[in-house]
Amino acid sequence: MSGQTADAKAASAPAPEATKSQNQRLDQLFAAHAVLAAVCGGAALLLPQLFGIFFRGDVHDELMRFTPGEGQMRLAHVVVRLYGAIILGQAPIAWFARCSTDANLRRGVVQAYFFVFVATVLVLVKALLTEDFWHASGWLNVFLFGGLCASYGWFSCFGPQSVFENVAKGMM
């Protein structure tokens, strides 16, 4: 036994209004992430040449050239497309996680995205600071992934269990 009475546990639990508000914020984060992942992942998958701006800082000739001739450029397009497929795959995961009533699933998705975005930010910052092929526009990626990292990190580290328990959706 934990030694706490039922009254003490009830007093320490967040108010139902606060939990509902936090639930809505998590659902909004999942929805925004799903839309962003669908748009960015789809663009990377279908038009990898658009992402050249992050490497060289220009889109000159890249918009008109769907299949590049240089071996390294073709390899870069394959990598961008592969990453685009992974990003696109996140869209339904985030979209359906917001509708789930399984608290463990929702917490697991939040924690997984937090770890993914921490690693992504670290890799991007290291590359931007140590490699010469990155352009300053690459910092846009750091801020985008940093925002996702901070958002999922907040829920992962500070979100009470009640945020992940989507009871209201279970009653619909």
GROMACS .gro file of C-alpha atoms in nm:
model
  172
    1MET     CA    1   0.000   0.000   0.000
    2SER     CA    2   0.116   0.346  -0.073
    3GLY     CA    3   0.011   0.501   0.254
    4GLN     CA    4  -0.193   0.773   0.083
    5THR     CA    5  -0.563   0.791   0.146
    6ALA     CA    6  -0.812   0.820  -0.137
    7ASP     CA    7  -0.877   1.181  -0.033
    8ALA     CA    8  -0.506   1.269  -0.058
    9LYS     CA    9  -0.480   1.109  -0.402
   10ALA     CA   10  -0.789   1.296  -0.521
   11ALA     CA   11  -0.652   1.626  -0.387
   12SER     CA   12  -0.322   1.581  -0.571
   13ALA     CA   13  -0.488   1.494  -0.905
   14PRO     CA   14  -0.527   1.777  -1.157
   15ALA     CA   15  -0.869   1.936  -1.192
   16PRO     CA   16  -1.086   1.779  -1.464
   17GLU     CA   17  -1.088   2.110  -1.658
   18ALA     CA   18  -0.707   2.125  -1.655
   19THR     CA   19  -0.682   1.763  -1.768
   20LYS     CA   20  -0.930   1.824  -2.049
   21SER     CA   21  -0.733   2.130  -2.161
   22GLN     CA   22  -0.404   1.935  -2.155
   23ASN     CA   23  -0.572   1.648  -2.340
   24GLN     CA   24  -0.684   1.894  -2.607
   25ARG     CA   25  -0.332   2.040  -2.636
   26LEU     CA   26  -0.185   1.693  -2.682
   27ASP     CA   27  -0.452   1.613  -2.942
   28GLN     CA   28  -0.373   1.941  -3.120
   29LEU     CA   29  -0.001   1.856  -3.117
   30PHE     CA   30  -0.077   1.515  -3.268
   31ALA     CA   31  -0.300   1.674  -3.536
   32ALA     CA   32  -0.048   1.946  -3.626
   33HIS     CA   33   0.232   1.691  -3.638
   34ALA     CA   34   0.022   1.466  -3.864
   35VAL     CA   35  -0.048   1.746  -4.112
   36LEU     CA   36   0.312   1.869  -4.109
   37ALA     CA   37   0.443   1.514  -4.155
   38ALA     CA   38   0.206   1.450  -4.446
   39VAL     CA   39   0.303   1.772  -4.626
   40CYS     CA   40   0.680   1.760  -4.563
   41GLY     CA   41   0.709   1.382  -4.602
   42GLY     CA   42   0.508   1.385  -4.922
   43ALA     CA   43   0.715   1.671  -5.064
   44ALA     CA   44   1.042   1.494  -4.976
   45LEU     CA   45   0.918   1.171  -5.130
   46LEU     CA   46   0.788   1.325  -5.453
   47LEU     CA   47   1.013   1.631  -5.497
   48PRO     CA   48   1.346   1.569  -5.322
   49GLN     CA   49   1.513   1.841  -5.528
   50LEU     CA   50   1.324   2.103  -5.326
   51PHE     CA   51   1.528   2.007  -5.021
   52GLY     CA   52   1.854   2.112  -5.187
   53ILE     CA   53   1.806   2.455  -5.031
   54PHE     CA   54   1.906   2.310  -4.694
   55PHE     CA   55   2.235   2.179  -4.833
   56ARG     CA   56   2.350   2.451  -5.069
   57GLY     CA   57   2.120   2.743  -5.003
   58ASP     CA   58   1.993   2.772  -5.359
   59VAL     CA   59   1.718   2.619  -5.562
   60HIS     CA   60   1.875   2.730  -5.890
   61ASP     CA   61   1.831   2.455  -6.150
   62GLU     CA   62   1.698   2.220  -5.883
   63LEU     CA   63   1.333   2.301  -5.951
   64MET     CA   64   1.365   2.203  -6.316
   65ARG     CA   65   1.576   1.891  -6.273
   66PHE     CA   66   1.371   1.596  -6.146
   67THR     CA   67   1.639   1.332  -6.201
   68PRO     CA   68   1.982   1.478  -6.135
   69GLY     CA   69   2.280   1.361  -6.336
   70GLU     CA   70   2.552   1.361  -6.073
   71GLY     CA   71   2.601   1.042  -5.874
   72GLN     CA   72   2.620   1.218  -5.538
   73MET     CA   73   2.310   1.421  -5.616
   74ARG     CA   74   2.118   1.106  -5.708
   75LEU     CA   75   2.229   0.946  -5.383
   76ALA     CA   76   2.118   1.256  -5.191
   77HIS     CA   77   1.777   1.235  -5.359
   78VAL     CA   78   1.742   0.869  -5.257
   79VAL     CA   79   1.827   0.955  -4.896
   80VAL     CA   80   1.582   1.249  -4.896
   81ARG     CA   81   1.311   1.024  -5.043
   82LEU     CA   82   1.377   0.753  -4.782
   83TYR     CA   83   1.359   1.007  -4.503
   84GLY     CA   84   1.045   1.151  -4.666
   85ALA     CA   85   0.883   0.807  -4.657
   86ILE     CA   86   0.959   0.779  -4.285
   87ILE     CA   87   0.821   1.126  -4.219
   88LEU     CA   88   0.510   1.054  -4.426
   89GLY     CA   89   0.459   0.735  -4.226
   90GLN     CA   90   0.442   0.941  -3.908
   91ALA     CA   91   0.128   1.120  -4.028
   92PRO     CA   92  -0.118   0.835  -3.966
   93ILE     CA   93   0.058   0.737  -3.642
   94ALA     CA   94   0.018   1.087  -3.499
   95TRP     CA   95  -0.332   1.128  -3.646
   96PHE     CA   96  -0.469   0.805  -3.498
   97ALA     CA   97  -0.283   0.844  -3.167
   98ARG     CA   98  -0.491   1.151  -3.095
   99CYS     CA   99  -0.808   0.940  -3.117
  100SER     CA  100  -0.679   0.652  -2.907
  101THR     CA  101  -0.813   0.580  -2.560
  102ASP     CA  102  -0.510   0.364  -2.471
  103ALA     CA  103  -0.299   0.569  -2.227
  104ASN     CA  104   0.008   0.348  -2.269
  105LEU     CA  105  -0.005   0.385  -2.647
  106ARG     CA  106  -0.040   0.764  -2.628
  107ARG     CA  107   0.245   0.792  -2.375
  108GLY     CA  108   0.461   0.559  -2.587
  109VAL     CA  109   0.402   0.766  -2.901
  110VAL     CA  110   0.485   1.088  -2.715
  111GLN     CA  111   0.805   0.944  -2.567
  112ALA     CA  112   0.914   0.789  -2.897
  113TYR     CA  113   0.869   1.118  -3.082
  114PHE     CA  114   1.053   1.303  -2.807
  115PHE     CA  115   1.355   1.072  -2.840
  116VAL     CA  116   1.343   1.087  -3.222
  117PHE     CA  117   1.337   1.467  -3.224
  118VAL     CA  118   1.611   1.500  -2.961
  119ALA     CA  119   1.836   1.282  -3.179
  120THR     CA  120   1.734   1.471  -3.494
  121VAL     CA  121   1.818   1.809  -3.341
  122LEU     CA  122   2.155   1.684  -3.215
  123VAL     CA  123   2.246   1.540  -3.557
  124LEU     CA  124   2.140   1.857  -3.738
  125VAL     CA  125   2.326   2.091  -3.501
  126LYS     CA  126   2.643   1.883  -3.526
  127ALA     CA  127   2.621   1.882  -3.906
  128LEU     CA  128   2.554   2.255  -3.925
  129LEU     CA  129   2.850   2.333  -3.701
  130THR     CA  130   3.104   2.089  -3.846
  131GLU     CA  131   3.024   2.029  -4.215
  132ASP     CA  132   3.083   2.278  -4.495
  133PHE     CA  133   2.798   2.167  -4.724
  134TRP     CA  134   2.521   2.299  -4.500
  135HIS     CA  135   2.363   2.636  -4.560
  136ALA     CA  136   2.226   2.872  -4.297
  137SER     CA  137   1.871   2.775  -4.402
  138GLY     CA  138   1.944   2.440  -4.237
  139TRP     CA  139   1.875   2.616  -3.907
  140LEU     CA  140   1.508   2.622  -4.009
  141ASN     CA  141   1.513   2.244  -3.968
  142VAL     CA  142   1.673   2.279  -3.626
  143PHE     CA  143   1.398   2.518  -3.516
  144LEU     CA  144   1.121   2.300  -3.664
  145PHE     CA  145   1.248   1.979  -3.504
  146GLY     CA  146   1.342   2.169  -3.188
  147GLY     CA  147   0.982   2.287  -3.156
  148LEU     CA  148   0.852   1.934  -3.196
  149CYS     CA  149   1.117   1.814  -2.949
  150ALA     CA  150   1.015   2.074  -2.691
  151SER     CA  151   0.643   2.005  -2.737
  152TYR     CA  152   0.671   1.627  -2.708
  153GLY     CA  153   0.934   1.668  -2.435
  154TRP     CA  154   0.699   1.875  -2.224
  155PHE     CA  155   0.428   1.609  -2.240
  156SER     CA  156   0.683   1.332  -2.192
  157CYS     CA  157   0.849   1.484  -1.887
  158PHE     CA  158   0.577   1.694  -1.725
  159GLY     CA  159   0.246   1.558  -1.853
  160PRO     CA  160   0.047   1.382  -1.582
  161GLN     CA  161  -0.087   1.034  -1.654
  162SER     CA  162  -0.435   1.184  -1.692
  163VAL     CA  163  -0.323   1.364  -2.010
  164PHE     CA  164  -0.266   1.029  -2.176
  165GLU     CA  165  -0.596   0.882  -2.055
  166ASN     CA  166  -0.834   0.989  -2.325
  167VAL     CA  167  -1.147   0.882  -2.138
  168ALA     CA  168  -1.382   1.127  -2.311
  169LYS     CA  169  -1.308   0.975  -2.650
  170GLY     CA  170  -1.375   0.628  -2.515
  171MET     CA  171  -1.730   0.730  -2.422
  172MET     CA  172  -1.814   0.868  -2.767
   0.00000   0.00000   0.00000
